[in-house]
mmCIF file of C-alpha atoms in Angstrom:
data_model
loop_
_atom_site.group_PDB
_atom_site.id
_atom_site.type_symbol
_atom_site.label_atom_id
_atom_site.label_comp_id
_atom_site.label_asym_id
_atom_site.label_seq_id
_atom_site.Cartn_x
_atom_site.Cartn_y
_atom_site.Cartn_z
ATOM 1 C CA MET A 36 285.458 157.246 -48.591
ATOM 2 C CA HIS A 37 283.469 155.834 -51.488
ATOM 3 C CA LYS A 38 281.206 157.931 -53.188
ATOM 4 C CA ILE A 39 277.892 155.534 -53.906
ATOM 5 C CA ARG A 40 277.291 155.117 -57.782
ATOM 6 C CA ILE A 41 273.458 154.955 -58.143
ATOM 7 C CA LEU A 42 272.188 153.927 -61.453
ATOM 8 C CA ILE A 43 268.475 155.026 -62.430
ATOM 9 C CA LEU A 44 267.059 153.490 -65.240
ATOM 10 C CA ASP A 45 263.923 153.660 -67.213
ATOM 11 C CA ALA A 46 261.588 153.191 -70.453
ATOM 12 C CA GLN A 47 258.523 154.645 -72.105
ATOM 13 C CA GLY A 48 257.667 157.827 -70.272
ATOM 14 C CA GLY A 49 260.073 157.416 -67.540
ATOM 15 C CA GLY A 50 257.710 158.475 -64.638
ATOM 16 C CA MET A 51 258.995 155.896 -62.474
ATOM 17 C CA GLY A 52 262.707 157.079 -62.937
ATOM 18 C CA ALA A 53 261.778 160.681 -62.293
ATOM 19 C CA MET A 54 260.034 159.691 -59.107
ATOM 20 C CA VAL A 55 262.750 157.178 -57.498
ATOM 21 C CA ALA A 56 265.424 160.460 -58.842
ATOM 22 C CA LYS A 57 263.066 162.936 -56.956
ATOM 23 C CA LYS A 58 262.856 161.023 -53.747
ATOM 24 C CA ILE A 59 266.594 159.252 -53.797
ATOM 25 C CA ARG A 60 268.061 162.939 -54.225
ATOM 26 C CA THR A 61 266.482 163.816 -50.722
ATOM 27 C CA ARG A 62 267.793 160.516 -48.567
ATOM 28 C CA LEU A 63 270.890 160.365 -50.486
ATOM 29 C CA PRO A 64 272.119 163.646 -51.458
ATOM 30 C CA ASP A 65 275.954 162.673 -51.493
ATOM 31 C CA ALA A 66 275.408 159.988 -54.111
ATOM 32 C CA GLU A 67 276.461 160.158 -57.600
ATOM 33 C CA LEU A 68 273.310 159.514 -59.341
ATOM 34 C CA MET A 69 273.218 158.666 -62.955
ATOM 35 C CA ALA A 70 270.152 158.288 -64.803
ATOM 36 C CA VAL A 71 269.678 156.398 -68.493
ATOM 37 C CA GLY A 72 266.316 155.698 -70.313
ATOM 38 C CA THR A 73 265.651 153.679 -73.312
ATOM 39 C CA ASN A 74 264.339 156.762 -75.363
ATOM 40 C CA CYS A 75 265.030 160.501 -75.056
ATOM 41 C CA THR A 76 261.387 161.235 -73.227
ATOM 42 C CA ALA A 77 262.127 158.685 -70.715
ATOM 43 C CA THR A 78 265.764 160.279 -70.055
ATOM 44 C CA GLU A 79 264.377 163.712 -70.460
ATOM 45 C CA ASN A 80 261.816 163.256 -67.713
ATOM 46 C CA MET A 81 264.609 161.886 -65.302
ATOM 47 C CA LYS A 82 266.611 165.073 -66.515
ATOM 48 C CA ASN A 83 263.580 167.197 -65.330
ATOM 49 C CA ALA A 84 264.097 165.453 -61.709
ATOM 50 C CA GLY A 85 267.492 166.761 -61.095
ATOM 51 C CA ILE A 86 269.638 164.141 -62.466
ATOM 52 C CA LYS A 87 272.758 166.117 -63.777
ATOM 53 C CA ALA A 88 274.320 162.750 -65.326
ATOM 54 C CA VAL A 89 271.881 161.563 -68.039
ATOM 55 C CA ALA A 90 271.965 159.655 -71.213
ATOM 56 C CA SER A 91 269.859 157.872 -73.574
ATOM 57 C CA GLY A 92 269.758 154.206 -75.614
ATOM 58 C CA GLU A 93 271.639 150.940 -75.523
ATOM 59 C CA ASN A 94 275.410 151.925 -75.110
ATOM 60 C CA SER A 95 274.716 154.028 -72.332
ATOM 61 C CA VAL A 96 272.844 151.143 -70.394
ATOM 62 C CA VAL A 97 275.720 148.595 -71.112
ATOM 63 C CA VAL A 98 278.215 151.346 -69.781
ATOM 64 C CA CYS A 99 276.345 152.619 -67.236
ATOM 65 C CA SER A 100 275.279 149.296 -65.852
ATOM 66 C CA SER A 101 279.128 148.170 -65.491
ATOM 67 C CA ARG A 102 279.775 151.426 -63.219
ATOM 68 C CA ALA A 103 276.913 151.348 -60.851
ATOM 69 C CA ASP A 104 277.597 150.552 -57.144
ATOM 70 C CA ILE A 105 273.029 150.259 -56.925
ATOM 71 C CA ILE A 106 270.701 149.936 -60.143
ATOM 72 C CA ILE A 107 267.499 150.728 -59.547
ATOM 73 C CA ALA A 108 265.068 149.888 -62.392
ATOM 74 C CA PRO A 109 261.575 148.746 -63.299
ATOM 75 C CA LEU A 110 261.552 144.596 -63.376
ATOM 76 C CA GLY A 111 261.146 144.782 -67.715
ATOM 77 C CA MET A 112 265.121 146.211 -67.258
ATOM 78 C CA VAL A 113 266.374 142.542 -67.192
ATOM 79 C CA VAL A 114 263.875 140.846 -69.413
ATOM 80 C CA ALA A 115 264.657 141.065 -73.302
ATOM 81 C CA ASN A 116 261.936 142.812 -75.727
ATOM 82 C CA SER A 117 259.794 144.058 -72.904
ATOM 83 C CA MET A 118 258.610 147.257 -72.379
ATOM 84 C CA MET A 119 257.060 147.193 -75.935
ATOM 85 C CA GLY A 120 260.118 146.235 -76.833
ATOM 86 C CA GLU A 121 262.377 148.980 -75.298
ATOM 87 C CA VAL A 122 264.644 146.581 -74.228
ATOM 88 C CA THR A 123 267.055 144.990 -76.081
ATOM 89 C CA ALA A 124 268.534 141.687 -75.425
ATOM 90 C CA ARG A 125 272.404 143.003 -74.847
ATOM 91 C CA MET A 126 270.261 145.689 -72.176
ATOM 92 C CA ALA A 127 268.884 143.199 -70.277
ATOM 93 C CA GLU A 128 272.227 141.167 -70.132
ATOM 94 C CA ALA A 129 274.025 144.192 -69.099
ATOM 95 C CA VAL A 130 271.803 145.112 -66.005
ATOM 96 C CA SER A 131 271.514 141.286 -65.084
ATOM 97 C CA SER A 132 274.943 140.698 -65.125
ATOM 98 C CA SER A 133 276.052 143.784 -63.285
ATOM 99 C CA GLN A 134 278.184 143.523 -60.142
ATOM 100 C CA ALA A 135 276.297 146.367 -59.109
ATOM 101 C CA LYS A 136 272.774 145.584 -56.327
ATOM 102 C CA ARG A 137 269.814 145.917 -58.513
ATOM 103 C CA ILE A 138 266.390 147.005 -57.120
ATOM 104 C CA LEU A 139 263.943 146.024 -59.489
ATOM 105 C CA ILE A 140 260.567 147.562 -59.346
ATOM 106 C CA PRO A 141 257.605 145.114 -60.579
ATOM 107 C CA PHE A 142 254.910 146.838 -62.752
ATOM 108 C CA PHE A 143 252.427 144.952 -63.563
ATOM 109 C CA SER A 144 251.706 146.228 -67.400
ATOM 110 C CA CYS A 145 254.405 145.077 -68.698
ATOM 111 C CA ASP A 146 253.460 141.477 -69.109
ATOM 112 C CA ASN A 147 255.888 140.070 -66.122
ATOM 113 C CA ILE A 148 253.618 138.208 -63.403
ATOM 114 C CA ILE A 149 255.635 137.706 -59.931
ATOM 115 C CA VAL A 150 253.431 135.666 -57.918
ATOM 116 C CA GLY A 151 253.171 136.709 -54.532
ATOM 117 C CA VAL A 152 253.892 140.417 -55.107
ATOM 118 C CA LYS A 153 250.730 142.803 -54.419
ATOM 119 C CA ASP A 154 250.112 145.694 -56.514
ATOM 120 C CA ILE A 155 250.367 148.440 -53.679
ATOM 121 C CA GLY A 156 250.734 151.102 -56.501
ATOM 122 C CA LEU A 157 253.759 152.521 -57.818
ATOM 123 C CA SER A 158 254.468 155.516 -55.469
ATOM 124 C CA SER A 159 254.687 153.099 -52.414
ATOM 125 C CA LEU A 160 257.056 150.779 -54.803
ATOM 126 C CA VAL A 161 259.587 153.695 -55.365
ATOM 127 C CA ASP A 162 259.236 154.463 -51.468
ATOM 128 C CA ASP A 163 260.535 150.864 -50.948
ATOM 129 C CA ALA A 164 262.967 150.807 -53.348
ATOM 130 C CA VAL A 165 264.510 154.145 -52.235
ATOM 131 C CA GLU A 166 264.416 152.580 -48.796
ATOM 132 C CA LYS A 167 266.133 149.656 -49.896
ATOM 133 C CA ALA A 168 268.637 151.780 -51.800
ATOM 134 C CA VAL A 169 269.641 153.861 -48.418
ATOM 135 C CA GLU A 170 269.739 150.512 -46.444
ATOM 136 C CA ILE A 171 272.525 148.851 -49.390
ATOM 137 C CA SER A 172 274.502 152.130 -49.558
ATOM 138 C CA ARG A 173 274.793 152.252 -45.822
ATOM 139 C CA ALA A 174 276.296 148.854 -45.807
ATOM 140 C CA LEU A 175 278.732 149.361 -48.647
ATOM 141 C CA CYS A 176 279.646 152.668 -47.515
ATOM 142 C CA GLY A 177 279.891 152.154 -43.553
#
């Protein structure tokens, strides 16, 4: 049976990625979890949340995006130069071109406004993202 590969991406402080990591580990304990931060702080926070396979930087985003079945990331990870310039064009292209199912979490502080999406708070957004990952995982793995 295929072991689902889930990539968690984050930038800046890595708080969202750490929240996702903690929740997804309990919901999908058999999944292969990877975390990549655009910087060392984001990566360290996801590592402290229990992810063993962690890396930092542009090339890690590119390589891991091509290996994932599911990517969970802030919306800004598909927008070049977003998140105060931490997301490079190469990162955004890798995430948006990946064959993985992308679960994008909208942040209302990153200059990307999605009409029709309500600000329900980060915790609720993370809960929704994890539930969607569980659904997709079941569909992919049977």
